Coordinates of C-alpha atoms in Angstrom, one line a residue:
X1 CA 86.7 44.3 21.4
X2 CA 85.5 46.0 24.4
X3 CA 86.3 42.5 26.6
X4 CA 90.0 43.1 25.4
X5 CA 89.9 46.6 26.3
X6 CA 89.0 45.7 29.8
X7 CA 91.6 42.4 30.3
X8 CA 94.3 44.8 28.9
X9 CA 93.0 47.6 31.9
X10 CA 93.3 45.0 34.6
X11 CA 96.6 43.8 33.3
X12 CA 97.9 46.9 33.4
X13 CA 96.7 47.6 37.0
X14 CA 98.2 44.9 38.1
X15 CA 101.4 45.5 36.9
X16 CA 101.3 48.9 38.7
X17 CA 100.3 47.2 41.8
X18 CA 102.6 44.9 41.5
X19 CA 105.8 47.3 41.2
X20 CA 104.6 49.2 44.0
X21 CA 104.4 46.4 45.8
X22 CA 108.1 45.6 44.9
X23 CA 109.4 48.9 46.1
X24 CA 108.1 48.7 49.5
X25 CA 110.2 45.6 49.9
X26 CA 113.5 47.9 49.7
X27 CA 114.5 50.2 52.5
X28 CA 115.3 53.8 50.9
X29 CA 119.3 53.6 51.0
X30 CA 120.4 56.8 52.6
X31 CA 123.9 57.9 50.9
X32 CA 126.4 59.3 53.1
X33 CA 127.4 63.1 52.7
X34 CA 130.5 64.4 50.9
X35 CA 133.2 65.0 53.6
X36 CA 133.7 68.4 54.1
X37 CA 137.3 69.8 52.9
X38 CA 139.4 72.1 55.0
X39 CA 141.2 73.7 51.7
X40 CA 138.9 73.8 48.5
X41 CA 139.7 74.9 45.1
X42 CA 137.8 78.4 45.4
X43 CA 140.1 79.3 48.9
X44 CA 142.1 82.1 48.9
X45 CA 144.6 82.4 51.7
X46 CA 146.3 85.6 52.8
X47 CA 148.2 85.1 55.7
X48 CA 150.3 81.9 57.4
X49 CA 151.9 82.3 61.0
X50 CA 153.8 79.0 62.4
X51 CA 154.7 78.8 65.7
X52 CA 157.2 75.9 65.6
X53 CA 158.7 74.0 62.7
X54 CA 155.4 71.9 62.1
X55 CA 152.6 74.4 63.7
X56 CA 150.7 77.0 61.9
X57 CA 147.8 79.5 61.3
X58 CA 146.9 79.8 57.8
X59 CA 144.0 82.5 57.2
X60 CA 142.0 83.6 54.3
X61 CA 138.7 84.9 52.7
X62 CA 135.4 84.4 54.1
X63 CA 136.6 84.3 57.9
X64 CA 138.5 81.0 57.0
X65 CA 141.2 80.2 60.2
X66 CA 143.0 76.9 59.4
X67 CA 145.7 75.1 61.9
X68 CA 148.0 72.6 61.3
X69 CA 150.4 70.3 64.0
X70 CA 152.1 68.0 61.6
X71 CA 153.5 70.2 59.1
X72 CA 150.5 70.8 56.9
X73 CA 149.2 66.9 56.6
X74 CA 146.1 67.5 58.6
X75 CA 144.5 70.6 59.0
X76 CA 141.4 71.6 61.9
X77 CA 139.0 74.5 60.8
X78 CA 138.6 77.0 63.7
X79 CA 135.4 79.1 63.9
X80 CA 136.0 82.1 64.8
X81 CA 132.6 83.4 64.4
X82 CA 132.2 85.6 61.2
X83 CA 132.5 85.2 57.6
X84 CA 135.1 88.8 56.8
X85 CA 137.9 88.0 54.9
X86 CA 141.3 88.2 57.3
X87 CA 144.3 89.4 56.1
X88 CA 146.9 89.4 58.2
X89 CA 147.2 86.8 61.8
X90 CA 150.7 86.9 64.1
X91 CA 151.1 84.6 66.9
X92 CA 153.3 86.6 69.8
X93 CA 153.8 82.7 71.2
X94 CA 152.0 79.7 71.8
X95 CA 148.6 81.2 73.4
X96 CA 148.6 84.7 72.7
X97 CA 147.7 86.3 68.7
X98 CA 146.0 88.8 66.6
X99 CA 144.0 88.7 63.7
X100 CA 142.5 91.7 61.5
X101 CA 140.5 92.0 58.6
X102 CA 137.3 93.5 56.7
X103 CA 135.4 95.9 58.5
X104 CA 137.8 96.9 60.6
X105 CA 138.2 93.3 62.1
X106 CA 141.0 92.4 65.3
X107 CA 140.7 89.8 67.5
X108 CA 142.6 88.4 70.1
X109 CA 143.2 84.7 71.3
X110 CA 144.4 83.9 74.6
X111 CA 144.1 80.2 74.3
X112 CA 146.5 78.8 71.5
X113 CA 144.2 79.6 68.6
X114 CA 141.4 77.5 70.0
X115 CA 138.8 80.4 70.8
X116 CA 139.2 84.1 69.4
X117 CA 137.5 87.1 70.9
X118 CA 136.5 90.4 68.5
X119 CA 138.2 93.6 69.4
X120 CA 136.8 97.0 69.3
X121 CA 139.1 98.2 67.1
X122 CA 136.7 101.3 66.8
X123 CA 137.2 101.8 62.9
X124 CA 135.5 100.2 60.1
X125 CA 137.8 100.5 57.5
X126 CA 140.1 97.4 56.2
X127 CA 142.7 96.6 57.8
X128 CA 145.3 94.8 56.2
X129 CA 148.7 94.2 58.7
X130 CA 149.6 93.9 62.2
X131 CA 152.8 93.7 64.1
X132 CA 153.4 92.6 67.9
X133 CA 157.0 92.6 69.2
X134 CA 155.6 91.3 72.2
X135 CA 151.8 90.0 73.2
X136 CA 150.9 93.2 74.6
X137 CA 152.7 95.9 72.3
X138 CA 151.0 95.9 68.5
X139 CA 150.4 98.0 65.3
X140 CA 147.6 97.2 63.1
X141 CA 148.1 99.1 59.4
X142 CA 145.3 99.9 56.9
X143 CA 142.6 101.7 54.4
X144 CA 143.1 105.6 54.5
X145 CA 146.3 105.9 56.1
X146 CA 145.2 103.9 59.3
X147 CA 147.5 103.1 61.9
X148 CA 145.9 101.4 65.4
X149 CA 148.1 100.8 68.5
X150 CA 147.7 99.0 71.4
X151 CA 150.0 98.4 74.4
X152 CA 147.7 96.7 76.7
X153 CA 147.1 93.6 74.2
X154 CA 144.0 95.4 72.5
X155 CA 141.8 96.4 75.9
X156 CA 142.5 99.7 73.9
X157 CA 143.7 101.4 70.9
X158 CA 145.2 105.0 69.7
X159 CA 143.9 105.5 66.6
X160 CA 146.1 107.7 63.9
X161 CA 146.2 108.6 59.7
X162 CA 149.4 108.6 59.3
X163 CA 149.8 111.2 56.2
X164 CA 151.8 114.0 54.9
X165 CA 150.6 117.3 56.4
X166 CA 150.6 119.5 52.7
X167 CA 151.0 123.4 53.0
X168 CA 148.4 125.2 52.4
X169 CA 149.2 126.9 49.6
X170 CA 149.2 123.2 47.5
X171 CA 146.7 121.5 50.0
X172 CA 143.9 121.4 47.0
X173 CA 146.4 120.1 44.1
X174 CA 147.4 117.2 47.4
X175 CA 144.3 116.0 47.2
X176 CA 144.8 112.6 45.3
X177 CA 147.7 111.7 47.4
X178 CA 146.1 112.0 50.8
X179 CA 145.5 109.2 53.0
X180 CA 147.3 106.7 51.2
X181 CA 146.0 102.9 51.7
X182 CA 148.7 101.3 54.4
X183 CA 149.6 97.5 53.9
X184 CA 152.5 96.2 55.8
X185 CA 154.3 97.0 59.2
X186 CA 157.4 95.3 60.7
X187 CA 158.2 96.1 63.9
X188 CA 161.8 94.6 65.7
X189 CA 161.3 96.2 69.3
X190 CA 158.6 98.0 71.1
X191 CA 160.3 101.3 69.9
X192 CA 161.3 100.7 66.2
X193 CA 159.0 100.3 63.6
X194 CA 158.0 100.8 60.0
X195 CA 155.1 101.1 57.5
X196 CA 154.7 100.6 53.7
X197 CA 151.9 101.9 51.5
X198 CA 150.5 103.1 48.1
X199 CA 152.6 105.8 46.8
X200 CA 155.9 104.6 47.7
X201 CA 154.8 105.5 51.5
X202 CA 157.5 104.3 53.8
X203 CA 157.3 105.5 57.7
X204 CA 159.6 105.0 60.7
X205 CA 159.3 105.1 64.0
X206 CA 161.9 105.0 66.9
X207 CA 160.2 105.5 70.0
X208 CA 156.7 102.9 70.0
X209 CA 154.7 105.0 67.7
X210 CA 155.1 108.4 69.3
X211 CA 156.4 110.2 66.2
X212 CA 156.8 109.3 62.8
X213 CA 159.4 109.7 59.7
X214 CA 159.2 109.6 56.0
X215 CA 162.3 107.3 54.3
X216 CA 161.2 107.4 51.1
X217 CA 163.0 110.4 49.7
X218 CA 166.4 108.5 49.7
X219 CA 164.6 106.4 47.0
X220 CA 164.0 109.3 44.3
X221 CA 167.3 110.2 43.1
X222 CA 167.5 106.1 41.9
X223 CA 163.5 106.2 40.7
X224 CA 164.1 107.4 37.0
X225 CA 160.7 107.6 36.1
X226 CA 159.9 110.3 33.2
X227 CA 157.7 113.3 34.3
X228 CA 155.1 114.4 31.9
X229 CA 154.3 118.4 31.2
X230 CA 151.3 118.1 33.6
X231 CA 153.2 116.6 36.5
X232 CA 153.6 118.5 39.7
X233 CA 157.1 118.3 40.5
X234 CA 156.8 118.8 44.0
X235 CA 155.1 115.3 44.5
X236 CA 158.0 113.6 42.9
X237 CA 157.9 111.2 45.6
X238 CA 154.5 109.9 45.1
X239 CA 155.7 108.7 42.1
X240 CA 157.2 105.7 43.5
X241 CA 155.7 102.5 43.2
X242 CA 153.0 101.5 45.9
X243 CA 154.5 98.9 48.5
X244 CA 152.7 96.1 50.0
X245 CA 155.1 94.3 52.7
X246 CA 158.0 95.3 54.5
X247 CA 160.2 92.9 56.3
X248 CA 163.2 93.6 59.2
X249 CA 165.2 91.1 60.6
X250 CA 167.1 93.2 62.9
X251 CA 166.9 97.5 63.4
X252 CA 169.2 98.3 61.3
X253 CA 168.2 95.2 58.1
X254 CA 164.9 95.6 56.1
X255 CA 162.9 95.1 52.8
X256 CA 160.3 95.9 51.2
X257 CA 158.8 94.8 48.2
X258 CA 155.6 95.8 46.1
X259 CA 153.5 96.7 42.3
X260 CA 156.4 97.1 40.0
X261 CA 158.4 93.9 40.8
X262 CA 160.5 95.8 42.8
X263 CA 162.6 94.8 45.9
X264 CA 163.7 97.5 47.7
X265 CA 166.4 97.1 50.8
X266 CA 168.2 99.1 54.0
X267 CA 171.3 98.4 56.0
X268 CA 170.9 101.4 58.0
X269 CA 167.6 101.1 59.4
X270 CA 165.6 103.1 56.6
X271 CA 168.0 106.2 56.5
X272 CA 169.2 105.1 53.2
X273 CA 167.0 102.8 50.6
X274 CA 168.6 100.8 47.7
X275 CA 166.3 99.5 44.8
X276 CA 167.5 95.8 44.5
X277 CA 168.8 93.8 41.6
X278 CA 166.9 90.6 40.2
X279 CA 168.8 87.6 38.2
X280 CA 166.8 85.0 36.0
X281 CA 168.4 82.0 38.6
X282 CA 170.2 81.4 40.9
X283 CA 174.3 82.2 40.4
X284 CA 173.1 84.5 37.5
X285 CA 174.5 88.0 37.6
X286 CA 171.9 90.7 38.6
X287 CA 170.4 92.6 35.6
X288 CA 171.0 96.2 35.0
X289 CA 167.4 97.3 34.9
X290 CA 167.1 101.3 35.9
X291 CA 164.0 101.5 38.5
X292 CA 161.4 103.9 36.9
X293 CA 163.2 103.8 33.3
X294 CA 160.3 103.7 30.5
X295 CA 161.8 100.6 28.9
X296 CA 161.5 99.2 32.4
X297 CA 159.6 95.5 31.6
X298 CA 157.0 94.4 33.3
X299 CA 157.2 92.5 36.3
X300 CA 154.6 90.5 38.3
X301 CA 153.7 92.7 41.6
X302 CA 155.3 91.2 44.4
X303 CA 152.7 90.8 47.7
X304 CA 155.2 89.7 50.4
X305 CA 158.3 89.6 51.4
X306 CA 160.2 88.0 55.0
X307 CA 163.8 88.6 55.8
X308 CA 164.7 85.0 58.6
X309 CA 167.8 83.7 60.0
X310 CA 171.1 85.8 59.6
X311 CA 170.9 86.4 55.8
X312 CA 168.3 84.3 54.0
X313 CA 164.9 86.1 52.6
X314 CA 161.9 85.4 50.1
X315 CA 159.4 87.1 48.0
X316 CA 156.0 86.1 46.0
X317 CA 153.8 88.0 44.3
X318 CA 151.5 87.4 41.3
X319 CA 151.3 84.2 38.9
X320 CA 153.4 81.8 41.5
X321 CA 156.2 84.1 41.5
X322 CA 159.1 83.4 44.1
X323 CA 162.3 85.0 44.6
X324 CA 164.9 84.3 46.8
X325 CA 167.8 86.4 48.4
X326 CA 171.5 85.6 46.6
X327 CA 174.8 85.9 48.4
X328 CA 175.5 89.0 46.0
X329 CA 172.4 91.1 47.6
X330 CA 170.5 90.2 44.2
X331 CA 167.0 88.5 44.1
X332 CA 166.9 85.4 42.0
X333 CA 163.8 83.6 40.5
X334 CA 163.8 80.7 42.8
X335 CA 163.2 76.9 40.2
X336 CA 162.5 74.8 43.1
X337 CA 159.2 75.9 44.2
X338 CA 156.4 74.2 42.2
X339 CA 155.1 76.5 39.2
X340 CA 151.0 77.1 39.8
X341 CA 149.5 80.3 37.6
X342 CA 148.1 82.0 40.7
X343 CA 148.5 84.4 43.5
X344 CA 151.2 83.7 46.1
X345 CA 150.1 85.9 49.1
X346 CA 152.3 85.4 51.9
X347 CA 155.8 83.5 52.9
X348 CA 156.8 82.9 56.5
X349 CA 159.6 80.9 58.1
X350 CA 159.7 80.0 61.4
X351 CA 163.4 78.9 60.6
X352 CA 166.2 78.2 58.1
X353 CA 164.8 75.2 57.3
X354 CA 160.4 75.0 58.0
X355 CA 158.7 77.5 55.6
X356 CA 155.6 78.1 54.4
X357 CA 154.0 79.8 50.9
X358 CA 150.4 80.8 50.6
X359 CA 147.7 81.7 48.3
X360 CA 144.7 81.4 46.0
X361 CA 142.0 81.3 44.5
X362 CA 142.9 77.7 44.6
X363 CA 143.5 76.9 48.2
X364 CA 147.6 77.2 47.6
X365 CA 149.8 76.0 50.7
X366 CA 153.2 75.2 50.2
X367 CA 155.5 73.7 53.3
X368 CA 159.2 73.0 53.2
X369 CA 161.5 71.4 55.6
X370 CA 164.8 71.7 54.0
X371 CA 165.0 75.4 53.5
X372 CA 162.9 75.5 50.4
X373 CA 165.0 72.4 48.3
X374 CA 161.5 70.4 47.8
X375 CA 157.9 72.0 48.6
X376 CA 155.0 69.9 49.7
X377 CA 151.2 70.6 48.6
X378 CA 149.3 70.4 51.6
X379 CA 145.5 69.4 50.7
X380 CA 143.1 69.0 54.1

C-alpha cells in the first residue's frame, strides 16, 4: 500500500512539472487596449459652436472640448487642462473663442481651438453663457445675477449683479427674489444686448453694458397665472416662468424660451414681448393655450433656442424635444428629428442648411445638411 502511495506521489509531480514546463513554452499574449471613444454613452454635452458648414466645438461635462472638420464623422478630443463642466463655447472666427463654466471658468483661444488659456474671470460662481459680437467685446452671464464684461478679449473684466434694486420699505419681503441665477445672453452689436434668467428676468442693454433695462413687464398683462391669498402683489412679475436662452437675429428680432414650454418673442427689440403659440405639426393651427392659465398642461422645459437666416429658428428642451418656427409665427413640434428620451441642450446653425442638436447623458449629437429634412448621429 505504502509503495502505491508513493508511485501515485511521483506521478502526480510529474504531471505538475510537466504543465509548467508546457507553459513556459508560450509567450504571455499581450491583448491590445479598448480604443478610447471621443463620445461615450455617459457624455453630456451642453454647448456646440460651428464655424463653417462642416467645423465645430462641441463642449460638455467634465471639461470635455470635442472638434469636428467633416461634419461630425470624426471628432479630436482637445485638452484643455481641467476636468469643470463647460457650458457655454462661441467662436468670434476661425482663431479667436471663449469658453466658461464651473467655478467661475473662461478661457480664451487664440489659435483655432488647438490651445486654450484660463482667464481670471475673478468670480467663482457658475457661469453659464457668453456672448461676443466681436473677438474683443464679450458678456459672460451667470449664478447670482452675474454679469462679466470684457472689451479687451478678457485681459480684464467689469464685474456686475445685475438685479432689481427693492425699496426699502419691502427690501426684507424681496429677499427670495434677489439675485436671480442668469442663463442666456445674445448680443447683435457691441451696444445692444440682452439677458434671460430665473424669474422671468429679461434685461436690455443699448449702449455695451453701461446701463441696463427690465422688458419683462410687457409680459404680465398676457401671464394669467392665479395669485394665491399669501401672494405679494407687487412681485407679480416674478411670477413669470424662469428663462434659460435668448436668441436675436437682428436688434430689433428676438426669442426667448425656457421652464414652462414657453416660447416667448419681440419685433421691437424687447419693448413689447408676445408669448408664442405651439401646433402639434407642422401646418397645424397654433393652439389656444392662455400662458399662466391653471389648466395650462404641462410641457417639457425648453433649454435653448437660436433665431438663423432671415426667418427660420429652433428650440429643444427636455425628453428630445424640438420645435421649429412656422410661417404663421407658431412653433411646431418638428417629426423629422430622430426621437431619443433625453436632454437636448443646445441647437446652432451656422446656416440655412448645416445645423447642429446636442445633448446627454448619452453623448447626443445631431448634424444636418439640408436644413433639418434628415439628421445624422455622429458617434467618434
Amino acid at each position: 500500500m505504502e509503495r502505491k502511495l508513493r508511485a501515485y506521489s511521483l506521478i502526480k509531480t510529474l504531471f505538475v512539472l510537466v504543465a509548467l514546463a508546457n507553459a513556459g513554452c508560450h509567450r504571455e499574449v499581450a491583448m491590445p487596449p479598448l480604443p478610447l471613444r471621443n463620445i461615450t454613452s455617459t457624455d453630456k454635452f451642453f454647448d456646440v459652436w460651428p464655424t463653417s458648414p462642416t467645423r465645430a466645438f462641441v463642449v460638455g461635462d467634465r471639461g470635455k472640448v470635442l472638434l469636428t472638420e467633416d461634419g461630425g464623422r470624426n471628432w479630436k478630443r482637445i485638452d484643455i487642462g481641467t476636468q469643470l463642466g463647460i457650458f457655454g463655447i462661441q467662436m468670434t472666427d476661425d482663431q479667436n473663442g471663449y469658453l466658461c463654466g464651473q467655478d467661475g471658468l473662461v478661457m480664451r483661444t487664440r489659435d483655432g481651438g488647438k490651445t486654450w488659456k484660463r482667464l481670471d474671470s475673478r468670480t467663482h460662481l457658475f457661469i453659464f453663457g457668453l456672448s461676443f459680437p466681436d473677438a474683443n467685446h464679450g458678456f459672460f452671464v451667470g449664478d447670482r445675477a452675474l454679469v462679466l464684461s470684457t472689451t479687451n478679449g478678457g485681459e480684464s473684466f467689469i464685474k456686475r449683479h445685475l438685479q432689481k434694486i427693492f425699496p426699502p420699505e419691502i427690501s426684507d419681503y424681496a429677499l427670495p427674489y434677489e439675485e436671480p441665477v442668469l442663463y442666456s445672453t445674445s448680443f447683435t452689436d457691441v451696444d445692444h444686448g440682452w439677458v434671460v434668467g430665473e424669474l422671468g428676468r429679461i434685461w436690455a442693454t443699448e449702449n455695451a453694458g453701461k446701463s441696463w433695462t427690465e422688458q419683462q413687464l410687457s409680459l404680465l398683462p398676457q401671464y394669467k397665472y392665479p395669485t394665491g391669498p399669501n401672494d405679494d402683489l407687487r412681485f407679480n412679475d416674478f411670477l413669470l416662468p424662469t428663462f434659460f436662452s435668448v436668441s436675436f437675429r437682428d436688434p430689433k428680432h428676438g426669442a426667448a424660451c425656457g421652464l414652462e414650454g414657453w416660447v416667448i418673442q419681440t419685433s421691437d427689440g424687447g419693448k413689447t414681448w408676445t408669448f408664442a403659440h405651439q401646433a402639434d405639426k407642422p401646418g397645424a393651427p397654433p393652439d389656444t393655450l392662455v400662458p399662466g392659465a391653471p389648466h395650462f398642461p404641462a410641457r417639457d422645459p425648453l433649454f435653448s433656442i437660436d433665431l438663423f437666416g432671415g426667418d427660420q429658428g429652433i428650440t429643444t428642451g427636455l425628453t428630445g424635444t424640438v420645435l421649429r418656427l412656422q410661417p404663421n409665427g407658431a412653433w411646431a413640434r418638428d417629426p423629422r428629428v430622430p426621437a431619443v428620451p433625453f436632454t437636448l441642450s443646445q441647437a446652432r446653425f451656422f446656416d440655412a442648411l448645416h445645423g447642429w442638436i446636442v445633448g446627454g447623458p448619452a453623448g447626443t449629437i445631431l448634424y444636418t445638411e439640408d436644413g433639418g429634412k434628415t439628421w445624422r448621429f455622429c458617434q467618434g
